[in-house]
């Protein structure tokens, strides 16, 4: 078949003109022949093809255009073409339309005298012709009357009257169609009427605009005006403006605009009036709005909002975030809203934005806005890339990364780290940091390291999360570039030297393994080096002389070669103990508790090593009054090598000390130089156990114990006292020159004053520390007070306890247990003497199941009375015969009782002896506790044992106790009294008749002394 260029078979002409109706479809067709078969294309030179309404059919031969509009007017061209050429045809489309409404006339109601206007607006192509008919008669055929006229297609009727009620027709026509519409005109007379309810109340806030409604109706249309209370128009104020529908607007409302306004509507029929009430409220104002904030991620932020409202209106404060309402969620504590506060917890970057406080009433609403910026450490670097791998031979590589999210704080730097998963997995090392505006760098790497990189962004809030790890690269091996540091040579024996160094880190090996080449030779010999290659970071050189200097070198070595030439370090072989002792220059007494020790420097040749310093050891041998046989604490002071003196402080005055001084090196201590010295007398310590005992309303008995630390030879005591309540009286003071004195009776005291008593022991150096007590006489104490006194009983005993009143003077009194119902039993329980400060007393030998009265007596005066009943099943009676009456059982019980009595007697003797040793011995027992380690501020101290306190029991006091009151003062209660006291302060009373008392030696007998009447020596 022969090739042919395209040729249109239809249409055959070069162009075609077509008319298309608006809203209808349009079909354009082109049929062509040729070989190869031509393709059909449709073009629109006058504008773009409306793709949404065009379809192509029959292999593009037909163009279908739907819903034709005016914009489709123009040229359409079909083009047939193949490889040999083309042919085309032009369609010129004109779009026309049948008439259609733009504004259709509407029926309306008019009043007499008004002007009626009926619009009839149509469109079409060609433009339609519009004609009017009134009651079916064309306007042109009606009599000429000025009342009717046509203007731009509108029918206008002036001054209509009720007789002008009519029906009108509008007709629009062109060649494509016809439109027809009817409209009715009604002319009626209606009185004015206001459709808006009367007495309506309107509320608005100051500064806003109020709208008062007044919708009126009538024929003719009534005129509307607004009046005030006085009947004057309100339009004189420019803030008041009317609308055509009768509404009155008032802008920029003020508080004085509150009031009544009258709307009046009037026509020729009548006039009507309504009242409108306006209330102007205070405008809502935000007095303190939220402030913009910059907060760190994870923290919380608080926005506050304070507003003022009209008190007569309900109000609320709500919060919005980026335009959406915020409210607390039941299952989340993200938001907390209360009392004008918005708290956002656990801030995240998604929380940043604009937050506004909305204060509102039903009349108005105001809003205040603040911005929240959430800052924090940067986000992770998203991606790493390694490039320039050819540089790995020079141990370099280029690392690039994508910028991290700065989280609202500029990135200051990037930290580049690496990990070697072969040598140190999970341990990252820093390679350096680069500025925050840089996203690539060339890294200098070490040989033979398996590098895996990561990058961390850092801003002022700290580092962010690290990036994902990069791929791993391995650098080639190389000889070491560094040598070990901290090379030392020291001996741990007298004939060796241990060479040590800090081993290289694995990243400095530059190969899979590293070893160390160690070289040494005696200093200043310039001889050959001895050497050895080792893997461990030490080497022991044996068979050396004692304390000889050596030159030492340590060099790193691997499979690729040696490290750089190492530096020479001087080391020493092992030390020996020092051979000489320091020569003591002398001891200078600085005061009673401090001395200065001096010595000459030791000969360096005899040190046999590095002189580290001197060790000063001293210990207390005893007081100059009495030497101790016990092992005592040794004090030590370490003195640096450049010093040849030491100050020993905290010594006990009036004591003998032994002193040793030794030089020491790294090996240990050398021989000691010894010396003994004594400290001079000092002032004594404070007296022990100062007690006040009431004698009468004007006298007090003071008794005490000597000080534990005499610090010399006691010469006596100084007693001072002063009233506490009378500032005008001076302190009275006098000497008690007898060092053996243990008590003193003060008389002529005021019965109504409290005193402060101060007692000091003295040596030739003067008075020492004082012991202070406060108290008064019996009159000041008033009636003895037995607070919280109670009694409890067992089967054959009863315990009476009380709480001594603070400030109550100590005194003695009697406790008498009297059995009720059996006077004979009472004779066996005489009154017992008790001290007030004792706070409890136990009465034994009571009968079981018996009622007792307890009397507390002082000088025949009953202080207190109470009752108690013992436990048990009854008083002791003869039991019925049984095995308990058998001889073997009685003998067994008797033997047990005898053994118990012997045991109790031994315990009593031992306890009594325990309180009889002198205060001198007691001081010696505590001597060790006062030997303390000496301090030297220049160097330091150490101790060979912890300081221990040596306790001692309270010494017993011997003296005579005179019975309180006259001999017959207790006649009614069982006779005279002889009282003794245990060393712990408890009382043991023995009661007997007068003859028994005299047989025992009376008051001159020796026994345990009372705390209120002590006597006897302490040494």
mmCIF file of N, CA and C in Angstrom, residues 629-734:
data_model
loop_
_atom_site.group_PDB
_atom_site.id
_atom_site.type_symbol
_atom_site.label_atom_id
_atom_site.label_comp_id
_atom_site.label_asym_id
_atom_site.label_seq_id
_atom_site.Cartn_x
_atom_site.Cartn_y
_atom_site.Cartn_z
ATOM 1 N N UNK A 629 51.847 1.870 136.935
ATOM 2 C CA UNK A 629 52.420 0.581 136.534
ATOM 3 C C UNK A 629 51.701 -0.003 135.335
ATOM 4 N N UNK A 630 50.685 0.691 134.863
ATOM 5 C CA UNK A 630 49.905 0.169 133.740
ATOM 6 C C UNK A 630 50.544 0.549 132.421
ATOM 7 N N UNK A 631 50.253 -0.260 131.381
ATOM 8 C CA UNK A 631 50.665 0.120 130.026
ATOM 9 C C UNK A 631 49.830 1.327 129.581
ATOM 10 N N UNK A 632 50.490 2.323 129.040
ATOM 11 C CA UNK A 632 49.787 3.556 128.671
ATOM 12 C C UNK A 632 49.893 3.774 127.169
ATOM 13 N N UNK A 633 49.058 4.649 126.724
ATOM 14 C CA UNK A 633 48.999 5.007 125.304
ATOM 15 C C UNK A 633 50.269 5.722 124.862
ATOM 16 N N UNK A 634 50.773 5.382 123.680
ATOM 17 C CA UNK A 634 51.941 6.042 123.101
ATOM 18 C C UNK A 634 51.485 7.015 122.031
ATOM 19 N N UNK A 635 52.019 8.236 122.095
ATOM 20 C CA UNK A 635 51.722 9.225 121.066
ATOM 21 C C UNK A 635 52.833 9.264 120.039
ATOM 22 N N UNK A 636 52.463 9.567 118.813
ATOM 23 C CA UNK A 636 53.430 9.626 117.715
ATOM 24 C C UNK A 636 53.228 10.918 116.939
ATOM 25 N N UNK A 637 54.348 11.505 116.544
ATOM 26 C CA UNK A 637 54.316 12.664 115.669
ATOM 27 C C UNK A 637 55.307 12.409 114.548
ATOM 28 N N UNK A 638 54.861 12.549 113.287
ATOM 29 C CA UNK A 638 55.729 12.403 112.124
ATOM 30 C C UNK A 638 56.182 13.777 111.675
ATOM 31 N N UNK A 639 57.494 13.933 111.528
ATOM 32 C CA UNK A 639 58.094 15.216 111.167
ATOM 33 C C UNK A 639 58.759 15.055 109.812
ATOM 34 N N UNK A 640 58.553 15.994 108.868
ATOM 35 C CA UNK A 640 59.190 15.866 107.548
ATOM 36 C C UNK A 640 60.703 15.926 107.649
ATOM 37 N N UNK A 641 61.374 15.439 106.597
ATOM 38 C CA UNK A 641 62.822 15.290 106.619
ATOM 39 C C UNK A 641 63.538 16.623 106.751
ATOM 40 N N UNK A 642 62.957 17.714 106.298
ATOM 41 C CA UNK A 642 63.641 19.014 106.347
ATOM 42 C C UNK A 642 63.424 19.736 107.666
ATOM 43 N N UNK A 643 62.829 19.091 108.651
ATOM 44 C CA UNK A 643 62.590 19.711 109.943
ATOM 45 C C UNK A 643 63.278 18.902 111.026
ATOM 46 N N UNK A 644 63.800 19.599 112.051
ATOM 47 C CA UNK A 644 64.511 18.920 113.146
ATOM 48 C C UNK A 644 63.943 19.325 114.498
ATOM 49 N N UNK A 645 62.647 19.610 114.536
ATOM 50 C CA UNK A 645 62.016 19.935 115.810
ATOM 51 C C UNK A 645 60.548 19.556 115.736
ATOM 52 N N UNK A 646 59.949 19.411 116.902
ATOM 53 C CA UNK A 646 58.529 19.082 116.988
ATOM 54 C C UNK A 646 57.970 19.642 118.282
ATOM 55 N N UNK A 647 56.750 20.123 118.216
ATOM 56 C CA UNK A 647 56.048 20.615 119.401
ATOM 57 C C UNK A 647 55.080 19.525 119.856
ATOM 58 N N UNK A 648 55.212 19.129 121.111
ATOM 59 C CA UNK A 648 54.322 18.127 121.693
ATOM 60 C C UNK A 648 53.342 18.850 122.604
ATOM 61 N N UNK A 649 52.084 18.839 122.256
ATOM 62 C CA UNK A 649 51.064 19.523 123.035
ATOM 63 C C UNK A 649 50.089 18.552 123.665
ATOM 64 N N UNK A 650 49.230 19.091 124.523
ATOM 65 C CA UNK A 650 48.228 18.259 125.179
ATOM 66 C C UNK A 650 48.805 17.350 126.243
ATOM 67 N N UNK A 651 49.982 17.677 126.793
ATOM 68 C CA UNK A 651 50.582 16.843 127.830
ATOM 69 C C UNK A 651 49.911 17.100 129.171
ATOM 70 N N UNK A 652 50.063 16.133 130.069
ATOM 71 C CA UNK A 652 49.521 16.298 131.414
ATOM 72 C C UNK A 652 50.518 17.071 132.267
ATOM 73 N N UNK A 653 50.040 18.117 132.922
ATOM 74 C CA UNK A 653 50.957 18.834 133.818
ATOM 75 C C UNK A 653 51.438 17.936 134.961
ATOM 76 N N UNK A 654 52.602 18.328 135.491
ATOM 77 C CA UNK A 654 53.152 17.678 136.673
ATOM 78 C C UNK A 654 53.265 16.170 136.453
ATOM 79 N N UNK A 655 53.835 15.805 135.280
ATOM 80 C CA UNK A 655 53.943 14.394 134.918
ATOM 81 C C UNK A 655 55.291 14.117 134.298
ATOM 82 N N UNK A 656 55.688 12.841 134.331
ATOM 83 C CA UNK A 656 56.932 12.378 133.711
ATOM 84 C C UNK A 656 56.607 11.709 132.386
ATOM 85 N N UNK A 657 57.430 12.021 131.356
ATOM 86 C CA UNK A 657 57.243 11.463 130.028
ATOM 87 C C UNK A 657 58.548 10.877 129.523
ATOM 88 N N UNK A 658 58.438 9.831 128.709
ATOM 89 C CA UNK A 658 59.578 9.237 128.022
ATOM 90 C C UNK A 658 59.469 9.576 126.535
ATOM 91 N N UNK A 659 60.625 9.921 125.926
ATOM 92 C CA UNK A 659 60.643 10.411 124.541
ATOM 93 C C UNK A 659 61.630 9.601 123.724
ATOM 94 N N UNK A 660 61.241 9.243 122.475
ATOM 95 C CA UNK A 660 62.135 8.595 121.517
ATOM 96 C C UNK A 660 62.011 9.297 120.177
ATOM 97 N N UNK A 661 63.148 9.501 119.485
ATOM 98 C CA UNK A 661 63.172 10.105 118.152
ATOM 99 C C UNK A 661 63.918 9.157 117.235
ATOM 100 N N UNK A 662 63.310 8.800 116.076
ATOM 101 C CA UNK A 662 63.899 7.868 115.107
ATOM 102 C C UNK A 662 63.800 8.460 113.702
ATOM 103 N N UNK A 663 64.849 8.303 112.911
ATOM 104 C CA UNK A 663 64.786 8.615 111.486
ATOM 105 C C UNK A 663 64.167 7.424 110.761
ATOM 106 N N UNK A 664 63.468 7.688 109.628
ATOM 107 C CA UNK A 664 62.910 6.578 108.859
ATOM 108 C C UNK A 664 62.997 6.879 107.369
ATOM 109 N N UNK A 665 63.148 5.809 106.597
ATOM 110 C CA UNK A 665 63.147 5.880 105.134
ATOM 111 C C UNK A 665 62.063 4.959 104.615
ATOM 112 N N UNK A 666 62.120 4.644 103.323
ATOM 113 C CA UNK A 666 61.107 3.775 102.761
ATOM 114 C C UNK A 666 61.143 2.368 103.305
ATOM 115 N N UNK A 667 62.289 1.987 103.881
ATOM 116 C CA UNK A 667 62.414 0.641 104.434
ATOM 117 C C UNK A 667 61.798 0.547 105.821
ATOM 118 N N UNK A 668 61.992 1.582 106.632
ATOM 119 C CA UNK A 668 61.441 1.544 107.966
ATOM 120 C C UNK A 668 62.183 2.473 108.896
ATOM 121 N N UNK A 669 62.022 2.231 110.213
ATOM 122 C CA UNK A 669 62.584 3.070 111.262
ATOM 123 C C UNK A 669 63.991 2.635 111.606
ATOM 124 N N UNK A 670 64.826 3.636 111.948
ATOM 125 C CA UNK A 670 66.164 3.370 112.441
ATOM 126 C C UNK A 670 66.198 3.320 113.956
ATOM 127 N N UNK A 671 67.395 3.268 114.553
ATOM 128 C CA UNK A 671 67.511 3.241 116.011
ATOM 129 C C UNK A 671 67.005 4.545 116.621
ATOM 130 N N UNK A 672 66.638 4.465 117.917
ATOM 131 C CA UNK A 672 66.019 5.606 118.575
ATOM 132 C C UNK A 672 66.977 6.288 119.522
ATOM 133 N N UNK A 673 66.816 7.619 119.629
ATOM 134 C CA UNK A 673 67.430 8.409 120.695
ATOM 135 C C UNK A 673 66.372 8.609 121.765
ATOM 136 N N UNK A 674 66.758 8.443 123.044
ATOM 137 C CA UNK A 674 65.788 8.457 124.126
ATOM 138 C C UNK A 674 66.074 9.568 125.096
ATOM 139 N N UNK A 675 65.034 10.048 125.764
ATOM 140 C CA UNK A 675 65.152 11.088 126.787
ATOM 141 C C UNK A 675 63.898 11.068 127.643
ATOM 142 N N UNK A 676 64.057 11.427 128.904
ATOM 143 C CA UNK A 676 62.930 11.552 129.830
ATOM 144 C C UNK A 676 62.815 13.007 130.251
ATOM 145 N N UNK A 677 61.589 13.521 130.343
ATOM 146 C CA UNK A 677 61.392 14.896 130.789
ATOM 147 C C UNK A 677 60.126 14.957 131.638
ATOM 148 N N UNK A 678 60.018 16.054 132.365
ATOM 149 C CA UNK A 678 58.856 16.262 133.240
ATOM 150 C C UNK A 678 58.193 17.584 132.904
ATOM 151 N N UNK A 679 56.885 17.622 133.063
ATOM 152 C CA UNK A 679 56.138 18.859 132.859
ATOM 153 C C UNK A 679 55.906 19.516 134.206
ATOM 154 N N UNK A 680 55.871 20.848 134.228
ATOM 155 C CA UNK A 680 55.665 21.548 135.504
ATOM 156 C C UNK A 680 54.206 21.457 135.953
ATOM 157 N N UNK A 681 53.998 21.957 137.173
ATOM 158 C CA UNK A 681 52.636 21.964 137.709
ATOM 159 C C UNK A 681 51.733 22.858 136.859
ATOM 160 N N UNK A 682 50.447 22.518 136.876
ATOM 161 C CA UNK A 682 49.430 23.338 136.228
ATOM 162 C C UNK A 682 48.250 23.515 137.173
ATOM 163 N N UNK A 683 47.234 24.142 136.686
ATOM 164 C CA UNK A 683 46.043 24.307 137.516
ATOM 165 C C UNK A 683 45.262 22.989 137.503
ATOM 166 N N UNK A 684 44.578 22.663 138.553
ATOM 167 C CA UNK A 684 43.878 21.360 138.621
ATOM 168 C C UNK A 684 42.590 21.371 137.816
ATOM 169 N N UNK A 685 42.032 20.185 137.655
ATOM 170 C CA UNK A 685 40.716 20.064 137.040
ATOM 171 C C UNK A 685 39.624 20.468 138.024
ATOM 172 N N UNK A 686 38.373 20.390 137.586
ATOM 173 C CA UNK A 686 37.294 20.817 138.464
ATOM 174 C C UNK A 686 36.999 19.751 139.511
ATOM 175 N N UNK A 687 36.589 20.172 140.728
ATOM 176 C CA UNK A 687 36.193 19.185 141.739
ATOM 177 C C UNK A 687 35.043 18.327 141.230
ATOM 178 N N UNK A 688 34.913 17.148 141.813
ATOM 179 C CA UNK A 688 33.884 16.216 141.392
ATOM 180 C C UNK A 688 32.710 16.238 142.367
ATOM 181 N N UNK A 689 31.519 16.053 141.861
ATOM 182 C CA UNK A 689 30.314 15.734 142.649
ATOM 183 C C UNK A 689 30.048 16.742 143.763
ATOM 184 N N UNK A 690 29.829 18.003 143.384
ATOM 185 C CA UNK A 690 29.432 19.016 144.364
ATOM 186 C C UNK A 690 27.938 18.858 144.662
ATOM 187 N N UNK A 691 27.598 18.622 145.952
ATOM 188 C CA UNK A 691 26.223 18.425 146.374
ATOM 189 C C UNK A 691 25.822 19.483 147.383
ATOM 190 N N UNK A 692 24.562 19.861 147.372
ATOM 191 C CA UNK A 692 23.994 20.818 148.327
ATOM 192 C C UNK A 692 22.967 20.092 149.178
ATOM 193 N N UNK A 693 23.118 20.219 150.505
ATOM 194 C CA UNK A 693 22.161 19.597 151.413
ATOM 195 C C UNK A 693 21.577 20.683 152.316
ATOM 196 N N UNK A 694 20.233 20.689 152.388
ATOM 197 C CA UNK A 694 19.559 21.694 153.214
ATOM 198 C C UNK A 694 19.724 21.331 154.692
ATOM 199 N N UNK A 695 20.195 22.309 155.463
ATOM 200 C CA UNK A 695 20.301 22.121 156.911
ATOM 201 C C UNK A 695 19.180 22.851 157.640
ATOM 202 N N UNK A 696 18.896 24.048 157.191
ATOM 203 C CA UNK A 696 17.833 24.841 157.815
ATOM 204 C C UNK A 696 17.397 25.886 156.812
ATOM 205 N N UNK A 697 16.604 26.860 157.301
ATOM 206 C CA UNK A 697 16.152 27.920 156.404
ATOM 207 C C UNK A 697 17.260 28.888 156.043
ATOM 208 N N UNK A 698 18.418 28.844 156.766
ATOM 209 C CA UNK A 698 19.496 29.813 156.504
ATOM 210 C C UNK A 698 20.841 29.150 156.306
ATOM 211 N N UNK A 699 20.888 27.828 156.223
ATOM 212 C CA UNK A 699 22.197 27.162 156.087
ATOM 213 C C UNK A 699 22.103 26.028 155.078
ATOM 214 N N UNK A 700 23.245 25.811 154.437
ATOM 215 C CA UNK A 700 23.418 24.729 153.469
ATOM 216 C C UNK A 700 24.726 24.024 153.770
ATOM 217 N N UNK A 701 24.740 22.711 153.597
ATOM 218 C CA UNK A 701 25.964 21.932 153.713
ATOM 219 C C UNK A 701 26.427 21.557 152.308
ATOM 220 N N UNK A 702 27.651 21.982 151.929
ATOM 221 C CA UNK A 702 28.243 21.658 150.642
ATOM 222 C C UNK A 702 29.258 20.549 150.853
ATOM 223 N N UNK A 703 29.188 19.489 150.043
ATOM 224 C CA UNK A 703 30.222 18.459 150.108
ATOM 225 C C UNK A 703 30.597 18.064 148.690
ATOM 226 N N UNK A 704 31.829 17.657 148.522
ATOM 227 C CA UNK A 704 32.383 17.452 147.181
ATOM 228 C C UNK A 704 33.444 16.367 147.186
ATOM 229 N N UNK A 705 33.920 16.041 146.028
ATOM 230 C CA UNK A 705 35.040 15.132 145.831
ATOM 231 C C UNK A 705 36.182 15.917 145.186
ATOM 232 N N UNK A 706 37.419 15.546 145.439
ATOM 233 C CA UNK A 706 38.551 16.276 144.830
ATOM 234 C C UNK A 706 38.574 16.046 143.331
ATOM 235 N N UNK A 707 39.290 16.864 142.585
ATOM 236 C CA UNK A 707 39.363 16.694 141.120
ATOM 237 C C UNK A 707 40.056 15.396 140.747
ATOM 238 N N UNK A 708 39.658 14.843 139.625
ATOM 239 C CA UNK A 708 40.328 13.634 139.132
ATOM 240 C C UNK A 708 41.749 13.941 138.688
ATOM 241 N N UNK A 709 41.969 15.142 138.133
ATOM 242 C CA UNK A 709 43.301 15.539 137.655
ATOM 243 C C UNK A 709 43.826 16.631 138.577
ATOM 244 N N UNK A 710 44.796 16.263 139.451
ATOM 245 C CA UNK A 710 45.367 17.272 140.339
ATOM 246 C C UNK A 710 46.269 18.229 139.576
ATOM 247 N N UNK A 711 47.021 17.694 138.606
ATOM 248 C CA UNK A 711 47.968 18.493 137.812
ATOM 249 C C UNK A 711 48.970 19.220 138.706
ATOM 250 N N UNK A 712 49.252 18.665 139.826
ATOM 251 C CA UNK A 712 50.182 19.257 140.780
ATOM 252 C C UNK A 712 49.806 18.854 142.187
ATOM 253 N N UNK A 713 50.294 19.628 143.173
ATOM 254 C CA UNK A 713 49.999 19.364 144.578
ATOM 255 C C UNK A 713 48.876 20.303 144.991
ATOM 256 N N UNK A 714 47.735 19.727 145.393
ATOM 257 C CA UNK A 714 46.613 20.551 145.820
ATOM 258 C C UNK A 714 46.980 21.364 147.042
ATOM 259 N N UNK A 715 46.613 22.649 147.016
ATOM 260 C CA UNK A 715 46.859 23.532 148.174
ATOM 261 C C UNK A 715 45.566 23.923 148.858
ATOM 262 N N UNK A 716 44.415 23.550 148.323
ATOM 263 C CA UNK A 716 43.151 23.887 148.961
ATOM 264 C C UNK A 716 42.074 24.131 147.923
ATOM 265 N N UNK A 717 41.044 24.913 148.335
ATOM 266 C CA UNK A 717 39.899 25.171 147.470
ATOM 267 C C UNK A 717 39.497 26.635 147.596
ATOM 268 N N UNK A 718 38.849 27.151 146.593
ATOM 269 C CA UNK A 718 38.261 28.481 146.626
ATOM 270 C C UNK A 718 36.755 28.320 146.417
ATOM 271 N N UNK A 719 35.971 28.807 147.387
ATOM 272 C CA UNK A 719 34.526 28.704 147.331
ATOM 273 C C UNK A 719 33.946 30.102 147.104
ATOM 274 N N UNK A 720 33.099 30.243 146.083
ATOM 275 C CA UNK A 720 32.450 31.519 145.789
ATOM 276 C C UNK A 720 30.957 31.277 145.639
ATOM 277 N N UNK A 721 30.161 32.257 146.067
ATOM 278 C CA UNK A 721 28.719 32.152 145.863
ATOM 279 C C UNK A 721 28.129 33.539 145.733
ATOM 280 N N UNK A 722 27.000 33.599 145.044
ATOM 281 C CA UNK A 722 26.355 34.876 144.751
ATOM 282 C C UNK A 722 24.866 34.647 144.574
ATOM 283 N N UNK A 723 24.019 35.534 145.120
ATOM 284 C CA UNK A 723 22.564 35.379 144.910
ATOM 285 C C UNK A 723 22.219 35.543 143.433
ATOM 286 N N UNK A 724 21.291 34.729 142.971
ATOM 287 C CA UNK A 724 20.867 34.816 141.574
ATOM 288 C C UNK A 724 19.816 35.884 141.365
ATOM 289 N N UNK A 725 19.004 36.152 142.391
ATOM 290 C CA UNK A 725 17.857 37.035 142.224
ATOM 291 C C UNK A 725 18.119 38.457 142.667
ATOM 292 N N UNK A 726 19.293 38.747 143.162
ATOM 293 C CA UNK A 726 19.615 40.092 143.638
ATOM 294 C C UNK A 726 20.903 40.548 142.978
ATOM 295 N N UNK A 727 20.752 41.278 141.866
ATOM 296 C CA UNK A 727 21.931 41.687 141.106
ATOM 297 C C UNK A 727 22.807 42.676 141.834
ATOM 298 N N UNK A 728 22.320 43.297 142.917
ATOM 299 C CA UNK A 728 23.107 44.313 143.600
ATOM 300 C C UNK A 728 24.196 43.738 144.477
ATOM 301 N N UNK A 729 24.076 42.464 144.868
ATOM 302 C CA UNK A 729 25.062 41.887 145.765
ATOM 303 C C UNK A 729 26.240 41.313 144.985
ATOM 304 N N UNK A 730 27.458 41.595 145.528
ATOM 305 C CA UNK A 730 28.649 41.078 144.875
ATOM 306 C C UNK A 730 28.864 39.622 145.255
ATOM 307 N N UNK A 731 29.723 38.988 144.478
ATOM 308 C CA UNK A 731 30.050 37.600 144.740
ATOM 309 C C UNK A 731 30.955 37.508 145.956
ATOM 310 N N UNK A 732 30.636 36.612 146.854
ATOM 311 C CA UNK A 732 31.441 36.375 148.051
ATOM 312 C C UNK A 732 32.384 35.211 147.781
ATOM 313 N N UNK A 733 33.648 35.351 148.154
ATOM 314 C CA UNK A 733 34.635 34.327 147.859
ATOM 315 C C UNK A 733 35.591 34.217 149.041
ATOM 316 N N UNK A 734 35.991 32.994 149.368
ATOM 317 C CA UNK A 734 36.967 32.802 150.453
ATOM 318 C C UNK A 734 37.696 31.493 150.190
#
